Short mmCIF file of C-alpha atoms and ligand atoms in Angstrom, two decimals:
data_model
loop_
_atom_site.label_atom_id
_atom_site.label_comp_id
_atom_site.label_asym_id
_atom_site.label_seq_id
_atom_site.Cartn_x
_atom_site.Cartn_y
_atom_site.Cartn_z
CA MET J 1 84.37 70.84 125.02
CA VAL J 2 83.36 71.76 121.45
CA THR J 3 86.41 73.89 120.63
CA ALA J 4 89.10 72.74 118.20
CA PRO J 5 91.96 72.31 120.74
CA ALA J 6 94.79 73.71 118.62
CA ILE J 7 93.04 77.01 117.83
CA ALA J 8 91.78 77.27 121.40
CA ASP J 9 95.38 77.01 122.67
CA GLU J 10 96.54 79.63 120.20
CA ILE J 11 93.79 82.00 121.34
CA LEU J 12 94.57 81.46 125.02
CA ASP J 13 98.24 82.10 124.33
CA LEU J 14 97.49 85.27 122.32
CA LYS J 15 95.16 86.51 125.06
CA ASN J 16 98.03 86.23 127.55
CA ARG J 17 100.62 87.83 125.32
CA ARG J 18 98.33 90.71 124.31
CA ASN J 19 96.92 91.28 127.82
CA ALA J 20 93.56 90.83 126.11
CA ILE J 21 90.08 89.76 127.07
CA VAL J 22 87.34 88.35 124.88
CA LEU J 23 83.78 89.62 125.25
CA ALA J 24 81.12 87.52 123.52
CA HIS J 25 77.42 88.08 122.92
CA HIS J 26 75.08 85.14 123.62
CA TYR J 27 74.46 84.83 119.85
CA GLN J 28 78.04 83.76 119.19
CA ALA J 29 78.88 80.16 118.30
CA PRO J 30 79.50 77.89 121.32
CA GLU J 31 83.21 77.48 120.54
CA ILE J 32 83.63 81.28 120.77
CA GLN J 33 81.58 81.53 123.98
CA GLU J 34 83.77 78.83 125.53
CA LEU J 35 86.84 81.04 125.16
CA ALA J 36 85.18 84.26 126.26
CA ASP J 37 85.97 86.00 129.54
CA VAL J 38 82.50 87.56 129.63
CA ILE J 39 79.33 86.40 127.86
CA GLY J 40 76.34 88.70 127.99
CA ASP J 41 73.62 90.76 126.39
CA SER J 42 74.46 94.18 125.03
CA LEU J 43 74.02 95.96 128.38
CA GLU J 44 76.20 93.48 130.27
CA LEU J 45 78.87 93.67 127.58
CA ALA J 46 78.88 97.48 127.66
CA ARG J 47 79.28 97.33 131.45
CA ALA J 48 82.12 94.80 131.10
CA ALA J 49 83.83 97.00 128.49
CA ARG J 50 83.60 99.96 130.87
CA LYS J 51 85.39 97.99 133.62
CA PHE J 52 88.13 96.71 131.30
CA SER J 53 91.69 97.68 132.23
CA GLY J 54 93.88 95.52 129.94
CA ASP J 55 95.40 96.42 126.57
CA VAL J 56 93.27 94.65 123.95
CA LEU J 57 89.58 93.95 123.89
CA ALA J 58 88.41 91.37 121.32
CA PHE J 59 84.70 91.91 120.79
CA CYS J 60 82.82 88.88 119.48
CA GLY J 61 79.49 90.41 118.58
CA VAL J 62 78.52 92.96 115.96
CA TRP J 63 80.25 96.19 114.96
CA PHE J 64 78.03 98.64 116.87
CA MET J 65 78.78 96.75 120.11
CA ALA J 66 82.51 97.01 119.43
CA GLU J 67 82.15 100.74 118.67
CA THR J 68 80.44 101.15 122.04
CA ALA J 69 83.33 99.32 123.73
CA LYS J 70 85.83 101.56 121.93
CA ALA J 71 84.01 104.75 122.98
CA LEU J 72 84.36 103.50 126.57
CA ASN J 73 88.05 102.62 126.00
CA PRO J 74 89.49 105.35 123.75
CA GLY J 75 93.10 104.53 124.65
CA ARG J 76 92.83 100.76 124.20
CA ILE J 77 92.79 98.50 121.16
CA VAL J 78 89.38 97.04 120.29
CA VAL J 79 89.27 94.37 117.58
CA VAL J 80 86.45 92.33 116.05
CA PRO J 81 86.77 89.00 114.25
CA ASP J 82 84.83 90.18 111.16
CA ARG J 83 84.43 93.80 110.06
CA ASN J 84 81.23 92.92 108.16
CA ALA J 85 79.35 91.88 111.30
CA GLY J 86 76.75 94.65 111.01
CA CYS J 87 73.10 94.91 112.03
CA SER J 88 69.93 95.63 110.04
CA LEU J 89 68.81 98.09 112.73
CA VAL J 90 71.97 100.15 112.30
CA GLU J 91 71.39 100.21 108.53
CA SER J 92 67.81 101.39 109.01
CA CYS J 93 68.88 104.59 110.72
CA PRO J 94 71.38 106.89 108.95
CA ALA J 95 72.89 109.68 111.07
CA ALA J 96 71.93 112.31 108.46
CA SER J 97 68.23 111.44 108.89
CA VAL J 98 68.55 111.69 112.67
CA ARG J 99 70.24 115.10 112.33
CA GLU J 100 67.38 116.20 110.07
CA PHE J 101 64.85 115.06 112.68
CA ARG J 102 66.74 117.03 115.33
CA ARG J 103 66.68 120.14 113.11
CA THR J 104 62.94 119.88 112.44
CA HIS J 105 61.95 118.78 115.99
CA PRO J 106 64.22 120.75 118.33
CA ASP J 107 61.95 120.12 121.32
CA TYR J 108 62.26 116.31 121.13
CA ALA J 109 64.69 114.22 123.20
CA ILE J 110 66.22 111.33 121.27
CA VAL J 111 66.34 107.92 122.95
CA SER J 112 68.49 105.59 120.89
CA TYR J 113 68.65 101.84 121.15
CA ILE J 114 72.26 100.74 121.45
CA ASN J 115 71.83 99.01 118.06
CA THR J 116 72.85 102.22 116.23
CA SER J 117 76.03 103.57 114.65
CA ILE J 118 78.39 105.66 116.76
CA GLU J 119 77.36 108.69 114.65
CA VAL J 120 73.70 108.19 115.63
CA LYS J 121 74.68 107.74 119.28
CA ALA J 122 76.49 111.09 119.02
CA GLU J 123 73.16 112.71 118.01
CA SER J 124 71.28 111.12 120.94
CA ASP J 125 70.29 112.35 124.40
CA ILE J 126 70.34 108.94 126.04
CA LEU J 127 70.85 105.34 124.94
CA CYS J 128 69.05 102.19 126.01
CA THR J 129 69.25 98.45 125.47
CA SER J 130 66.42 95.93 125.35
CA ARG J 131 67.09 95.21 129.03
CA ASN J 132 66.68 98.75 130.34
CA ALA J 133 64.57 100.50 127.65
CA VAL J 134 61.44 100.76 129.84
CA ARG J 135 63.50 102.04 132.79
CA ILE J 136 65.31 104.59 130.61
CA VAL J 137 62.08 105.99 129.14
CA ASN J 138 60.53 106.13 132.62
CA SER J 139 63.57 108.10 133.82
CA ILE J 140 62.68 110.97 131.43
CA PRO J 141 60.09 113.55 132.62
CA PRO J 142 56.65 112.54 131.26
CA GLN J 143 55.97 115.87 129.55
CA GLN J 144 59.17 115.62 127.43
CA PRO J 145 58.37 114.55 123.82
CA LEU J 146 60.58 111.68 122.66
CA LEU J 147 61.86 110.06 119.51
CA PHE J 148 62.66 106.39 120.09
CA LEU J 149 64.94 104.86 117.47
CA PRO J 150 65.44 102.73 115.47
CA ASP J 151 63.54 99.52 116.42
CA ARG J 152 59.78 99.87 115.89
CA ASN J 153 58.91 96.70 117.79
CA LEU J 154 60.97 97.58 120.86
CA GLY J 155 59.64 101.16 120.62
CA ASN J 156 56.02 99.98 120.51
CA TYR J 157 56.69 97.57 123.38
CA VAL J 158 58.16 100.40 125.47
CA ARG J 159 55.19 102.61 124.63
CA ARG J 160 52.77 99.88 125.79
CA GLN J 161 54.75 99.28 128.99
CA THR J 162 55.17 102.95 129.90
CA GLY J 163 51.85 104.28 128.55
CA ARG J 164 53.91 107.08 127.00
CA GLU J 165 51.86 108.86 124.29
CA ASN J 166 54.31 111.62 123.33
CA MET J 167 56.79 109.19 121.77
CA LYS J 168 57.50 108.99 118.05
CA ILE J 169 58.96 105.70 116.89
CA TRP J 170 61.46 105.16 114.06
CA GLN J 171 60.44 102.39 111.66
CA GLY J 172 63.57 100.21 111.71
CA ALA J 173 63.48 96.46 112.34
CA CYS J 174 65.73 93.53 113.11
CA VAL J 175 65.86 91.15 110.18
CA VAL J 176 65.89 88.16 112.55
CA HIS J 177 63.24 89.06 115.14
CA ASP J 178 60.86 91.11 113.00
CA THR J 179 60.30 88.13 110.71
CA PHE J 180 59.16 85.74 113.44
CA THR J 181 55.43 85.23 112.92
CA ALA J 182 52.52 84.53 115.25
CA ARG J 183 51.43 81.75 112.86
CA ARG J 184 54.66 79.79 113.33
CA LEU J 185 54.60 80.42 117.07
CA VAL J 186 51.04 79.06 117.28
CA GLU J 187 52.18 75.96 115.36
CA ALA J 188 55.05 75.51 117.82
CA ARG J 189 52.67 75.83 120.77
CA MET J 190 50.50 73.10 119.28
CA GLU J 191 53.58 70.89 118.94
CA TYR J 192 54.86 71.66 122.47
CA PRO J 193 51.70 72.37 124.49
CA HIS J 194 53.53 72.38 127.85
CA ALA J 195 56.21 74.84 126.82
CA ALA J 196 56.34 78.40 128.18
CA VAL J 197 57.08 81.10 125.58
CA ALA J 198 59.90 83.64 126.04
CA ALA J 199 60.37 86.38 123.43
CA HIS J 200 62.77 89.24 122.72
CA PRO J 201 61.06 92.67 122.45
CA GLU J 202 62.42 93.10 118.90
CA CYS J 203 59.68 90.61 117.85
CA PRO J 204 56.42 91.97 116.37
CA GLU J 205 53.56 92.76 118.74
CA SER J 206 51.54 89.78 117.44
CA VAL J 207 54.34 87.47 118.69
CA LEU J 208 54.86 89.29 121.99
CA ALA J 209 51.12 89.05 122.69
CA LEU J 210 51.47 85.25 122.79
CA ALA J 211 54.54 85.23 125.06
CA ASP J 212 54.63 84.34 128.76
CA PHE J 213 57.77 86.44 129.17
CA VAL J 214 59.32 89.32 127.20
CA GLY J 215 62.89 90.39 127.86
CA SER J 216 66.45 90.92 126.66
CA THR J 217 68.71 88.02 125.79
CA SER J 218 70.06 87.64 129.33
CA ALA J 219 66.63 88.27 130.87
CA ILE J 220 65.23 85.38 128.77
CA ILE J 221 68.02 83.11 130.04
CA GLU J 222 67.34 84.14 133.65
CA TYR J 223 63.61 83.59 133.18
CA CYS J 224 64.07 80.09 131.76
CA ALA J 225 66.48 79.14 134.57
CA ALA J 226 64.14 80.40 137.32
CA SER J 227 60.82 79.20 135.85
CA ASP J 228 59.10 76.02 137.06
CA ALA J 229 58.46 75.08 133.41
CA ARG J 230 60.68 72.34 131.97
CA GLU J 231 60.23 73.26 128.33
CA PHE J 232 60.36 76.59 126.45
CA ILE J 233 59.69 78.05 123.03
CA VAL J 234 62.32 80.75 122.64
CA MET J 235 61.62 83.57 120.19
CA THR J 236 65.11 84.92 119.68
CA GLU J 237 68.41 84.08 118.02
CA SER J 238 69.29 80.42 118.43
CA GLY J 239 72.85 81.08 119.66
CA VAL J 240 71.19 81.58 123.05
CA HIS J 241 70.71 77.81 123.19
CA TYR J 242 74.27 77.36 124.47
CA SER J 243 73.81 79.74 127.43
CA LEU J 244 70.34 78.31 128.10
CA THR J 245 71.61 74.76 128.44
CA ARG J 246 74.37 75.94 130.78
CA SER J 247 72.05 78.06 132.95
CA ALA J 248 69.09 75.66 132.92
CA PRO J 249 70.50 72.14 132.54
CA GLY J 250 67.92 69.43 131.92
CA LYS J 251 65.33 71.81 130.46
CA ARG J 252 64.29 71.71 126.80
CA PHE J 253 64.34 74.64 124.37
CA HIS J 254 62.65 74.97 120.99
CA PHE J 255 63.47 77.69 118.47
CA VAL J 256 61.03 78.81 115.79
CA ALA J 257 62.16 79.57 112.24
CA ASN J 258 61.55 83.09 110.93
CA GLU J 259 60.49 84.20 107.44
CA HIS J 260 63.87 85.74 106.60
CA CYS J 261 66.14 82.71 106.52
CA ASN J 262 63.74 79.98 107.64
CA CYS J 263 66.03 79.73 110.64
CA SER J 264 66.63 81.79 113.76
CA GLU J 265 70.24 82.84 113.22
CA CYS J 266 71.59 86.37 112.91
CA PRO J 267 73.58 86.39 109.66
CA TYR J 268 75.85 89.14 111.00
CA MET J 269 76.66 87.56 114.37
CA LYS J 270 77.47 84.29 112.65
CA LEU J 271 80.19 85.87 110.49
CA ASN J 272 82.54 85.59 113.47
CA THR J 273 84.52 82.37 113.70
CA LEU J 274 87.22 80.99 115.97
CA GLU J 275 89.80 81.31 113.19
CA LYS J 276 88.91 84.98 112.65
CA LEU J 277 89.11 85.60 116.42
CA ARG J 278 92.58 84.04 116.49
CA ASP J 279 93.68 86.20 113.53
CA ALA J 280 92.24 89.37 115.10
CA LEU J 281 94.20 88.76 118.32
CA ASP J 282 97.31 88.00 116.26
CA THR J 283 97.22 90.93 113.78
CA LEU J 284 95.15 93.34 115.92
CA GLU J 285 92.90 93.86 112.88
CA PRO J 286 90.09 94.58 112.07
CA ARG J 287 90.44 97.35 114.63
CA VAL J 288 87.76 99.84 115.68
CA GLU J 289 88.91 103.45 115.15
CA LEU J 290 86.57 106.31 116.00
CA SER J 291 86.81 110.04 115.43
CA GLU J 292 87.67 111.58 118.82
CA GLU J 293 84.94 114.17 118.47
CA ILE J 294 82.20 111.63 117.58
CA ALA J 295 83.32 109.22 120.31
CA ALA J 296 83.24 111.95 122.96
CA ARG J 297 79.74 113.02 121.88
CA ALA J 298 78.53 109.40 121.85
CA LEU J 299 80.00 108.77 125.28
CA ALA J 300 77.72 111.32 126.99
CA PRO J 301 74.38 109.53 126.20
CA LEU J 302 76.08 106.17 126.84
CA GLU J 303 77.24 107.25 130.31
CA ARG J 304 73.77 108.71 130.97
CA MET J 305 72.29 105.28 130.25
CA LEU J 306 74.85 103.45 132.41
CA ALA J 307 74.04 105.82 135.30
CA VAL J 308 70.35 104.79 135.29
CA GLN J 309 69.91 101.88 137.72
P1 13P H 401 70.31 92.17 123.72
O1 13P H 401 70.56 93.50 124.29
O2 13P H 401 69.10 91.51 124.28
O3 13P H 401 71.53 91.36 123.80
O4 13P H 401 69.95 92.34 122.19
C1 13P H 401 70.92 92.65 121.25
C2 13P H 401 70.47 92.30 119.91
O5 13P H 401 71.12 92.62 118.95
C3 13P H 401 69.24 91.56 119.79
O6 13P H 401 69.04 91.19 118.51
FE1 SF4 H 402 71.02 93.28 114.68
FE2 SF4 H 402 68.97 91.63 114.70
FE3 SF4 H 402 71.41 90.64 114.43
FE4 SF4 H 402 70.60 91.66 116.78
S1 SF4 H 402 69.80 89.83 115.75
S2 SF4 H 402 72.55 92.05 115.76
S3 SF4 H 402 69.28 93.33 116.08
S4 SF4 H 402 70.34 91.99 112.96
#
């Protein structure tokens, strides 16, 4: 147990009184994950939000994930511990630029990664996450020209996996994954020669080319648990370490520092703390509020994604 007991008790009590659940992304600090009702990657958390039937949903992740949960729960309260928990991918893709693309390319379908603002989702034909991006693109007729946004590394990965030529790719990037380098990965492989390499598709192609496995956060955890290897170099956010040690006890995990912070932490995800979660459940702020019109338009591509098996 790593949680400060007094705050943990307060949170459990508030969860009861508010008829609330806590959803947490794998990148959250261990003490937050310990109190979560569901821990997952962005697809699993969207699915959990869709099933939710209580009154208050406390979303421990980043803002776009909480917006997604709110679009799926328009009549319920959705709070986040820290309003500033953003995402560099969201910032790279303003809705006005997407609307301009739509105006100048009316024949294109827009496939948006879930790491976008609710306004960009509202401009999209279908959403995807890192877990289902290849499946989503393959579900679209091959002759249909596509814009994939905003992550260039995930977009290029999907293009390589699907062989899809008629796909334009937005040039956004994740500040954490895009700054992992092949040089540092090669150094790590020299240090841990028996380790298998698992990487998130937001990493550059030069890193993915050296990986034994490429997949979403939860897919990486599943791979490490199922693999015969005992040791792994994990090219993603280091919060995953907590879930990895729970799913694959006894195995060893090494994280590689990126060029952005010389670490492997998402600065946005790490803004959330146990104290802020307690306060959010207490005050019901910061609360996600969406325009009804935007939320309804964003819900259509979100539901289209959730319908793809
Ligand atoms: P996952 O869908 O793999 O959880 O990815 C979300 C994310 O923000 C990765 O940086
Ligand atoms: Fe966004 Fe990257 Fe942080 Fe994920 S790790 S929330 S993509 S900045």
